[in-house]
Each structure stands twice: as C-alpha cells, then as structure tokens.
Coordinates of C-alpha atoms and ligand atoms in Angstrom, one line a residue:
X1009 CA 10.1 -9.5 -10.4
X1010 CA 7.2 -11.2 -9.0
X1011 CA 4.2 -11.3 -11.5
X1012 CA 1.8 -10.8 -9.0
X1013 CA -1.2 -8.6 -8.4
X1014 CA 1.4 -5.1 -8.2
X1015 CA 0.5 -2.0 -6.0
X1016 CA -2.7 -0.2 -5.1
X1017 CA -1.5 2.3 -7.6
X1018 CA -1.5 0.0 -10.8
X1019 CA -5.8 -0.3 -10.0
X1020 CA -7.2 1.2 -12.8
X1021 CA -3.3 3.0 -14.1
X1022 CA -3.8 1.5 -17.9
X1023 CA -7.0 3.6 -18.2
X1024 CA -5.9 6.6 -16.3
X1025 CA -2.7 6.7 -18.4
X1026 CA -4.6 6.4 -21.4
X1027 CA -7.2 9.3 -20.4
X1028 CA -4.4 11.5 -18.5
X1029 CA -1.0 10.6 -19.4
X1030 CA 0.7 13.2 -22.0
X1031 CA -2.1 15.2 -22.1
X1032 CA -1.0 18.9 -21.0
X1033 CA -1.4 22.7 -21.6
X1034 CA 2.0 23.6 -20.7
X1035 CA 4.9 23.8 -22.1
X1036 CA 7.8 21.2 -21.1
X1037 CA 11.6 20.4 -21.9
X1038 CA 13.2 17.2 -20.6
X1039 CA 16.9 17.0 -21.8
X1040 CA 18.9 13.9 -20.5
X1041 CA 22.3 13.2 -20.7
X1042 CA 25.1 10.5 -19.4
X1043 CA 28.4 11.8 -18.2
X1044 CA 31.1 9.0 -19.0
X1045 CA 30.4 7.3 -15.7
X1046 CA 27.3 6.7 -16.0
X1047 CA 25.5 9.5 -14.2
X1048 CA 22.3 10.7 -15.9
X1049 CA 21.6 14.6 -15.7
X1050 CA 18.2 15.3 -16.4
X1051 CA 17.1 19.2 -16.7
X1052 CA 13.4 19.9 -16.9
X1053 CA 11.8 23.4 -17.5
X1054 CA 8.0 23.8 -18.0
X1055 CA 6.3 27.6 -18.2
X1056 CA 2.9 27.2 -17.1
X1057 CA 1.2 30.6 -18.3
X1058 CA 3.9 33.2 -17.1
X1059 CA 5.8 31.2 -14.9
X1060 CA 9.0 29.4 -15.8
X1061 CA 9.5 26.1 -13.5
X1062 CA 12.7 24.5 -13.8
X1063 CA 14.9 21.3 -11.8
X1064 CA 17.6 19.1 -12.1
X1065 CA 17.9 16.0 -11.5
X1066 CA 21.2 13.7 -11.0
X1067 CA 20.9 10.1 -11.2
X1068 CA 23.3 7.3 -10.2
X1069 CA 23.3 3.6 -10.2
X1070 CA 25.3 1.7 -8.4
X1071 CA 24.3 -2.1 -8.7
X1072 CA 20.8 -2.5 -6.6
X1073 CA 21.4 1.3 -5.1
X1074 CA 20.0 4.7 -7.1
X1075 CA 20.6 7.9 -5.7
X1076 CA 18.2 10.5 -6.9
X1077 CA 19.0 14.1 -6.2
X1078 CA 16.7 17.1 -7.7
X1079 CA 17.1 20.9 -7.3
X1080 CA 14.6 23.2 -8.1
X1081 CA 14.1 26.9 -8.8
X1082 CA 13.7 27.7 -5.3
X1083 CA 17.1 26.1 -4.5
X1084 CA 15.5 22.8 -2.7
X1085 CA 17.4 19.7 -2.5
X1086 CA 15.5 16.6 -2.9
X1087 CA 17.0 13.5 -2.5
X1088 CA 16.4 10.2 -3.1
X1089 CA 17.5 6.4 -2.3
X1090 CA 16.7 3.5 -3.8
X1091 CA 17.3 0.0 -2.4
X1092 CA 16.5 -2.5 -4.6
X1093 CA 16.0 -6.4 -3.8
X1094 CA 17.9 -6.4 -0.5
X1095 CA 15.5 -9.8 -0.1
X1096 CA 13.4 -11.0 -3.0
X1097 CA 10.4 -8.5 -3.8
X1098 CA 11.2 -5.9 -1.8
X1099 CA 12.2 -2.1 -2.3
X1100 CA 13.1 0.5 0.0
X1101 CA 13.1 4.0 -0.8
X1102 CA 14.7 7.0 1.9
X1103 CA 14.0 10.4 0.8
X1104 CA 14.1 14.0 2.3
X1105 CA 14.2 17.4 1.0
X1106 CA 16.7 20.4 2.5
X1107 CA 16.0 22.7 4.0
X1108 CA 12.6 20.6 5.2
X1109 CA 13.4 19.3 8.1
X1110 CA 9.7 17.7 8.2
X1111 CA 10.0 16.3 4.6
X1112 CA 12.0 12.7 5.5
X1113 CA 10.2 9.6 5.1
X1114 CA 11.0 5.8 4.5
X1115 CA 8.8 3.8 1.9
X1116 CA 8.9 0.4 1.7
X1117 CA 7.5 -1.6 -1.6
X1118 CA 7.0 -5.5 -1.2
X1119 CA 5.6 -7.8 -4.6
X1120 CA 4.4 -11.3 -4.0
X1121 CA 2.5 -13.8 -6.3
X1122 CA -0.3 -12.9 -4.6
X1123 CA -0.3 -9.4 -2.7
X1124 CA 1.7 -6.2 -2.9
X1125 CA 2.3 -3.7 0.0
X1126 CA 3.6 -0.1 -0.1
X1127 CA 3.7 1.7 2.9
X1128 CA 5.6 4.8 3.7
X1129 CA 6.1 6.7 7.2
X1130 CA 7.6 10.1 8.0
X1131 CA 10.2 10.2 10.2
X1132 CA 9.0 12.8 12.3
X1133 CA 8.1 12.5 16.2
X1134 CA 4.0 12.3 15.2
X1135 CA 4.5 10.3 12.0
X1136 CA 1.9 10.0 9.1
X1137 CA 1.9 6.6 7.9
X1138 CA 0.6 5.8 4.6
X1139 CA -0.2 2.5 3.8
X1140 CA -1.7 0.5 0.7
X1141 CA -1.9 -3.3 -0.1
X1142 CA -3.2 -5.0 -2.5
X1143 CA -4.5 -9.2 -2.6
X1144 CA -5.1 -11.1 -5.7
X1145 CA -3.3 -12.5 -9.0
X1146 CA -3.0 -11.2 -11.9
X1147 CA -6.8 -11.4 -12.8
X1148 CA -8.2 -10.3 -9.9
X1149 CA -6.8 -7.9 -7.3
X1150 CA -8.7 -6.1 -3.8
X1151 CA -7.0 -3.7 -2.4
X1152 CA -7.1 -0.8 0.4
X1153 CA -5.2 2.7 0.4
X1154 CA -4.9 4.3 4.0
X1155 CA -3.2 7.0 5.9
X1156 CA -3.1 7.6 9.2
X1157 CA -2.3 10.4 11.3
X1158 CA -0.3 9.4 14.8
X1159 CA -0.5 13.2 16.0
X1160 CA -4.3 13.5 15.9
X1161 CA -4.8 9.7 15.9
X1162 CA -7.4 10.4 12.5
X1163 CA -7.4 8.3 9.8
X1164 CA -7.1 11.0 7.2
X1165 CA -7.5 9.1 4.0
X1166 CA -9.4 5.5 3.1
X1167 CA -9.5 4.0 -0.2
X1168 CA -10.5 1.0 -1.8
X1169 CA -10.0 -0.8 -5.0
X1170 CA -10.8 -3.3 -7.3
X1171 CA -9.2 -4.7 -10.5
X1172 CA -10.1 -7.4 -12.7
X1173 CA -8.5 -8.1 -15.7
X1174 CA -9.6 -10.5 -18.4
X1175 CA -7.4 -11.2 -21.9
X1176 CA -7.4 -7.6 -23.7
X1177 CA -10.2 -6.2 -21.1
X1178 CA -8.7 -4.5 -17.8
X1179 CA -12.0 -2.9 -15.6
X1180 CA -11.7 -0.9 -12.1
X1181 CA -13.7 0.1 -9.3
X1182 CA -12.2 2.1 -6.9
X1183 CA -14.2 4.5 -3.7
X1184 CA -11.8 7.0 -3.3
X1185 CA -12.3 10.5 -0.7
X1186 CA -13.8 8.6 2.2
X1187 CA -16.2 7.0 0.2
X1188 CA -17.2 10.6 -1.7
X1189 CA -16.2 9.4 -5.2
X1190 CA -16.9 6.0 -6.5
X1191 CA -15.3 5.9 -9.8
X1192 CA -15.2 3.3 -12.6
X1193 CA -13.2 2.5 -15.6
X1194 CA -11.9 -0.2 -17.9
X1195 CA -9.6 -0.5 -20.5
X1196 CA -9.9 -2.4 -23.9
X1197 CA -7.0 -3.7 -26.5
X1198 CA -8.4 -3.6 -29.7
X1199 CA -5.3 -4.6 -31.2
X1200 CA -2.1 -5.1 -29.7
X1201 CA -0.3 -4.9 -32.8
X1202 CA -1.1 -0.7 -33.7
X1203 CA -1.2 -0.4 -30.0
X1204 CA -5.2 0.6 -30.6
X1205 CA -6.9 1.2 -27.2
X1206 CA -10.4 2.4 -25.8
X1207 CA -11.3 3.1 -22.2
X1208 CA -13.6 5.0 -20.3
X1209 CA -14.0 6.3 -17.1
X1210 CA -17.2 7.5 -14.9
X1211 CA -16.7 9.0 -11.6
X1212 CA -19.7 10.1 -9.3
X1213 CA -19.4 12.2 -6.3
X1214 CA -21.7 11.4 -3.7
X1215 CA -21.5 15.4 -2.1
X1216 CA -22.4 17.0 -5.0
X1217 CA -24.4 14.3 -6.9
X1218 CA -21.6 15.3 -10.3
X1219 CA -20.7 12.6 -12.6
X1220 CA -17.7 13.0 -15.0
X1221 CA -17.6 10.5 -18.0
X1222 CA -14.5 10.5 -20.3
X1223 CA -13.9 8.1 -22.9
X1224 CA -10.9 8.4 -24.8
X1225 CA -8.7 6.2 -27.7
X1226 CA -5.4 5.6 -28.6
X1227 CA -3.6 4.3 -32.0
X1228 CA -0.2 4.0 -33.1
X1229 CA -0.1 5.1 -36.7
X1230 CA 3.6 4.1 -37.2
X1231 CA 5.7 2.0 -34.8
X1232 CA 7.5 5.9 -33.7
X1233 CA 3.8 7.7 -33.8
X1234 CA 1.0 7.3 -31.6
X1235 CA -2.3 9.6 -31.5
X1236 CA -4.7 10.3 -28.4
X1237 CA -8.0 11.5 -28.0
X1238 CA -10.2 11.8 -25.7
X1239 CA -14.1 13.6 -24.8
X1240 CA -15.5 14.5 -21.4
X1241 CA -19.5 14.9 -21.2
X1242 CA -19.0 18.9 -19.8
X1243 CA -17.4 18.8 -23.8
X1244 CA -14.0 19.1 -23.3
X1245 CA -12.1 17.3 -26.2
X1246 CA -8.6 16.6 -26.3
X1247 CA -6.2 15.2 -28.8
X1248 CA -2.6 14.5 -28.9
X1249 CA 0.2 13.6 -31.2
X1250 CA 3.2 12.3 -29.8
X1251 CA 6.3 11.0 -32.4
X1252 CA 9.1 9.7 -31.4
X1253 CA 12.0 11.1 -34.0
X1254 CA 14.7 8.9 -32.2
X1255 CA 14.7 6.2 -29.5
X1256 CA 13.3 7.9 -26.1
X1257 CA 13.1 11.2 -27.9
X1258 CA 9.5 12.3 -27.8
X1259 CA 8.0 15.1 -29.0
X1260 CA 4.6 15.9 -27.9
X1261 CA 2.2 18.5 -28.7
X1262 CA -1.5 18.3 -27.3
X1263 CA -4.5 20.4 -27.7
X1264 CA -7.5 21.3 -26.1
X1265 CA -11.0 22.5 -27.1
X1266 CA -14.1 23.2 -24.5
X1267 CA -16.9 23.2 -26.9
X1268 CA -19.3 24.6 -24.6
X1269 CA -17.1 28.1 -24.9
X1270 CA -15.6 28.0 -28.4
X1271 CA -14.9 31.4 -28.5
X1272 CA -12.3 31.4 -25.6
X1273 CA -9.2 30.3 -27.2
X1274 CA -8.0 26.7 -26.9
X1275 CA -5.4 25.8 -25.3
X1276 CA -2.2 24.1 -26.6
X1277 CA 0.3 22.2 -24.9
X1278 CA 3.8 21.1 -25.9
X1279 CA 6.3 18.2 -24.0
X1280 CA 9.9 17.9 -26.0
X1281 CA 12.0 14.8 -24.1
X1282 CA 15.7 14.7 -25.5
X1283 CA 18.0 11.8 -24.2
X1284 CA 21.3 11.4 -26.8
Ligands
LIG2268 C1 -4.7 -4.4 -12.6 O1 -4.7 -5.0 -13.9 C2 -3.6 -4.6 -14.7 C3 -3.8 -5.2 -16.0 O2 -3.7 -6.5 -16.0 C4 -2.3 -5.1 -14.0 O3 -1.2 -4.7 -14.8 C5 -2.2 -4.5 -12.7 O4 -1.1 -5.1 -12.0 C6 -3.4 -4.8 -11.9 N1 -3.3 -4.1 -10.6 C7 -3.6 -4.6 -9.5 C8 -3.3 -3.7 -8.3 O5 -4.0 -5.7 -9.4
LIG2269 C1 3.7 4.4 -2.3 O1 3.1 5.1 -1.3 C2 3.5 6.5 -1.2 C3 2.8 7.1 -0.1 O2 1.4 7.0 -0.2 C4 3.3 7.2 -2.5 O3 3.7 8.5 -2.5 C5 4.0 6.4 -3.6 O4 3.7 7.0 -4.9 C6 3.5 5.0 -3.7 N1 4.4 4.3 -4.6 C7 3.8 3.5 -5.6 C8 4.8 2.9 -6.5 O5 2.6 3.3 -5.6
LIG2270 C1 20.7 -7.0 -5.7 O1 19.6 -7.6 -6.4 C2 19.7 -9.0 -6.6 C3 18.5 -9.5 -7.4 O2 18.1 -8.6 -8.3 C4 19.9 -9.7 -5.3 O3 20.1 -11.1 -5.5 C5 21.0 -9.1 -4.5 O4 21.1 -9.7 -3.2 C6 20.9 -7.6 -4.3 N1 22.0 -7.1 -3.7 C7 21.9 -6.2 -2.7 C8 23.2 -5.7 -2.1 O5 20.8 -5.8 -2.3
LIG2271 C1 1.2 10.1 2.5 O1 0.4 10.3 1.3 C2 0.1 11.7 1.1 C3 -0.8 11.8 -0.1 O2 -1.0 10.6 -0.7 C4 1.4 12.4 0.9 O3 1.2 13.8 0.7 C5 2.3 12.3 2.1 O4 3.6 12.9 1.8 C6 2.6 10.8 2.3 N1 3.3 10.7 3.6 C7 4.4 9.9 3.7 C8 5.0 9.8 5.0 O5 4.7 9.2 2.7
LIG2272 C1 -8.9 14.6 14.0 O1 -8.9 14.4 15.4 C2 -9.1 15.6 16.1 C3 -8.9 15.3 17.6 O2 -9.0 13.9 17.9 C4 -10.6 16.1 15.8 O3 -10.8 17.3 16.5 C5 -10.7 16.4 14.3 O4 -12.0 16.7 14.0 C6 -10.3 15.1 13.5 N1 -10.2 15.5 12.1 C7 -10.7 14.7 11.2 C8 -10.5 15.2 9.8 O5 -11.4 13.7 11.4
LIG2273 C1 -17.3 16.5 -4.6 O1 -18.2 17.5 -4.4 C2 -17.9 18.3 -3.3 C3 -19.0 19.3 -3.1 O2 -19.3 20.0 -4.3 C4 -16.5 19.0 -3.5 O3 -16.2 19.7 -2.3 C5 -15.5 17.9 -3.7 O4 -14.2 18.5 -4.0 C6 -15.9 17.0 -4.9 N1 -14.9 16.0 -5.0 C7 -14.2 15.7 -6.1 C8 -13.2 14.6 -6.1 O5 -14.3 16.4 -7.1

C-alpha cells in the first residue's frame, strides 16, 4: 500500500479514536466464527435501554474480492463488494441494501505518495456524489470533504482539513458544517512502548458561540490490558477498561459519570468481541 498522506477520514482519526473509540453506554456482543471455507459469520446484538438491536454479517474472501452481506432485525439485506487493487492504489466498493431501491452506490478509494481520493456516488437518476481528497505526505496533508446534490444542484456538505504530524505529535484542524464548527485536536505518544497517549480536542461552533474541550489518556498496563479516560469541560468523565483474555477477544466495560448531576445514576457500558 502506498505510504502516502491516506483519506480525508484519517485527519485527526488518532485523536478521535482515542477520545471516542470504545467508549459506550450500551451493551454489545460481537461473536465471530469461520466455517471450514473460510467464511467469517459475525453476529452482533447491542440493547440500547429497552431495545435489542441485532445483525449478521457473512464475510467472504476470495483473493482481491470481499463480499459483505449483513441482515438486520428488520430483515434488510445489506450487501457489500470489495475490489481490491484492480490497478495499484485503488479500491472499489459496490454496495446496496434490499428492499431500498434508492440505497445503491459505488465508492471508489485511490492512495498515492502524495494524495488520496474517495469519492462515492449513488446510482440513482439525481445522484449525490460525495467526494473527499486529500494532498500531502506523510507530515503534512490538506484536504477537502464535499457532497453534492445533482437533483437540487446544492452543495450540501463542505469540509476542510488539515493534518500535520511530527515524530510522536499528530495535530488537526478541520472546519466542518459549512464552516459552523472549527474544531482542533492533536495527539501525543508518550511512550510507544506501554502504548501511553494524551490528546485533546476543542471544537467551537460559530452558531451558538459553544466550545467543547475534551482531553483524554490512554495506557496499556499489560501487553492484553489497556485503560482510557477521558474529561469534557460540561464534566462529563469517562473511563474504560478493555482486556483482551485471548487474541482478538475483547472484553470492554466503560463507565460514565456527569459530575454536574451526580445524583442521576451513571451510566455503564459493556462491549464483549469473541472470535475462536
Ligand atoms: C494524519 O496523520 C496521521 C498520523 O501520522 C496519519 O496516519 C494520517 O494518514 C494523516 N492523515 C492524513 C489525511 O494525512
Ligand atoms: C468514503 O466516502 C464515503 C462517502 O462519503 C464514506 O461513507 C466512507 O466512509 C468513506 N470511506 C473512507 C475509508 O473514508
Ligand atoms: C490483486 O491484488 C494484487 C496486488 O495486491 C494485484 O497485483 C492484482 O492485479 C489484483 N488482482 C485483481 C484481479 O484485481
Ligand atoms: C454521502 O455522504 C453522506 C454522509 O456523509 C451519506 O449519508 C451518503 O450515504 C453518502 N452518499 C453516497 C452516495 O455515498
Ligand atoms: C437547494 O436548492 C434549492 C433550489 O435550487 C433551494 O431552494 C434550496 O434552498 C437549496 N438548499 C440548500 C440547503 O442550500
Ligand atoms: C451549533 O449550534 C447550533 C445552534 O445552537 C446548532 O443548531 C448546531 O447543531 C450546533 N452544531 C454542532 C455541531 O453541535
């Protein structure tokens, strides 16, 4: 793979993941399993509050070709296809859901040493056509994240990005909601070896004059343990133990306090991931 600047999506993704990622208040299984071919059958349930959410997912590979196919509770078929490297860099993704006739779209993902594209368009008569690229290196990337409505002829979203990353120190600006919410963040290694992170992020909307600042850590305690927390100023804190008791098994159990209203209960979240 090309080890260049990556997509519009990677901007700022090692601090978001570190602030976001795992962090839940719901309760979620993931089981995985491999019939003898290969196939991999992945069954997800997750109850948020009284509701009880659950797909499956069938995976196969067939050299560059992956064929996704979900079904959900409410018996729709999502499906899924994956062409990888039919030239160097590129990936092509065709997807569509049944019984949505609307739902069918082709993405296209290209990596270069110095750019990365995704664009996507549905394949209806009045397409939307999303589109995001990205020029740079691996230090520093620019990039723009549009989408564009053929039926009304409105651009209906414009972002824009910036990512530089320097030795253990990864920082991001990025305007994001028409230029509504200008949001910051970086991401600091403190050591590589415990997997010890920092990062913070500040985001200002320009509507309503709000800014949200989170900071938040990471630290492996053991090579299978790692431990999150993190603090918003409205003083929300969060904290997380994840531990995995076998390779790409996780276990995950999160928890959530809003000091501002002690007395309402906190709130406790729970992620188990099984693959044999
Ligand atoms: C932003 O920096 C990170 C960290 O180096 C890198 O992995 C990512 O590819 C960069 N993203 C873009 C879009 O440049
Ligand atoms: C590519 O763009 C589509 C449409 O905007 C988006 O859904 C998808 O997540 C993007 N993929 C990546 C890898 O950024
Ligand atoms: C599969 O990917 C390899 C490189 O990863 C590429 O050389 C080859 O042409 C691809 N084959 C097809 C059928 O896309
Ligand atoms: C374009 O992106 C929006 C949100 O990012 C998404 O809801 C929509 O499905 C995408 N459309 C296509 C054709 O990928
Ligand atoms: C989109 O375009 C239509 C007609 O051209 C216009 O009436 C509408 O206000 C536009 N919507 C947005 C969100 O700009
Ligand atoms: C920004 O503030 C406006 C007005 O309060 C609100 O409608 C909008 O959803 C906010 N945007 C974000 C990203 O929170």
């Amino acid at each position: 793979m090309a080890k260049g600047p990556g997509l519009y999506s990677d901007i700022g993704k090692k601090a978001r993941d570190l602030l976001y990622k795992d962090y839940q208040s719901d309760h979620k299984f993931t089981l995985t399993t491999y019939t003898s071919t290969g196939v991999a059958i992945t069954s997800t349930g997750i109850k948020k509050g009284e509701l009880f959410l659950a797909d499956i997912n069938t995976q196969l590979k067939n050299k560059n070709i992956t064929t996704d196919i979900k079904v959900d509770t409410n018996s729709n078929l999502f499906t899924t296809i994956t062409v990888d490297e039919p030239a160097p860099g590129l990936k092509t993704i065709f997807s569509f859901i049944v019984p949505d006739q609307r739902s069918g779209k082709v993405e296209l993902q290209y990596l270069h040493d110095y750019a990365g594209i995704n664009t996507s368009i549905g394949l209806t008569a009045n397409p939307v056509v999303n589109f995001s690229g990205v020029i740079g290196s691996g230090a520093v990337a620019l990039g723009a994240d549009v989408a564009f409505d053929t039926a009304t002829g409105n651009f209906t979203k414009y972002n824009a990005g910036l990512n530089f990353t320097n030795a253990d120190l990864i920082t991001s600006l990025t305007l994001n909601d028409k230029g509504d919410t200008l949001r910051a963040s970086y991401y600091h290694t403190v050591s590589p070896l415990t997997n010890t992170a920092v990062g913070a992020e500040l985001s200002h909307n320009f509507s309503s004059n709000d800014n949200t600042l989170t900071i938040g850590t990471q630290h492996a305690m053991d090579p299978l343990t790692l431990v999150k927390a993190r603090l918003n100023n409205y003083g929300k804190v969060s904290a997380l133990i994840q531990h995995a008791w076998r390779p790409k098994s996780l276990i995950t159990i999160s928890g959530e306090v809003d000091t501002r209203a002690i007395e309402k209960s906190a709130k406790v979240g729970l992620a188990l991931a099984l693959k044999p």
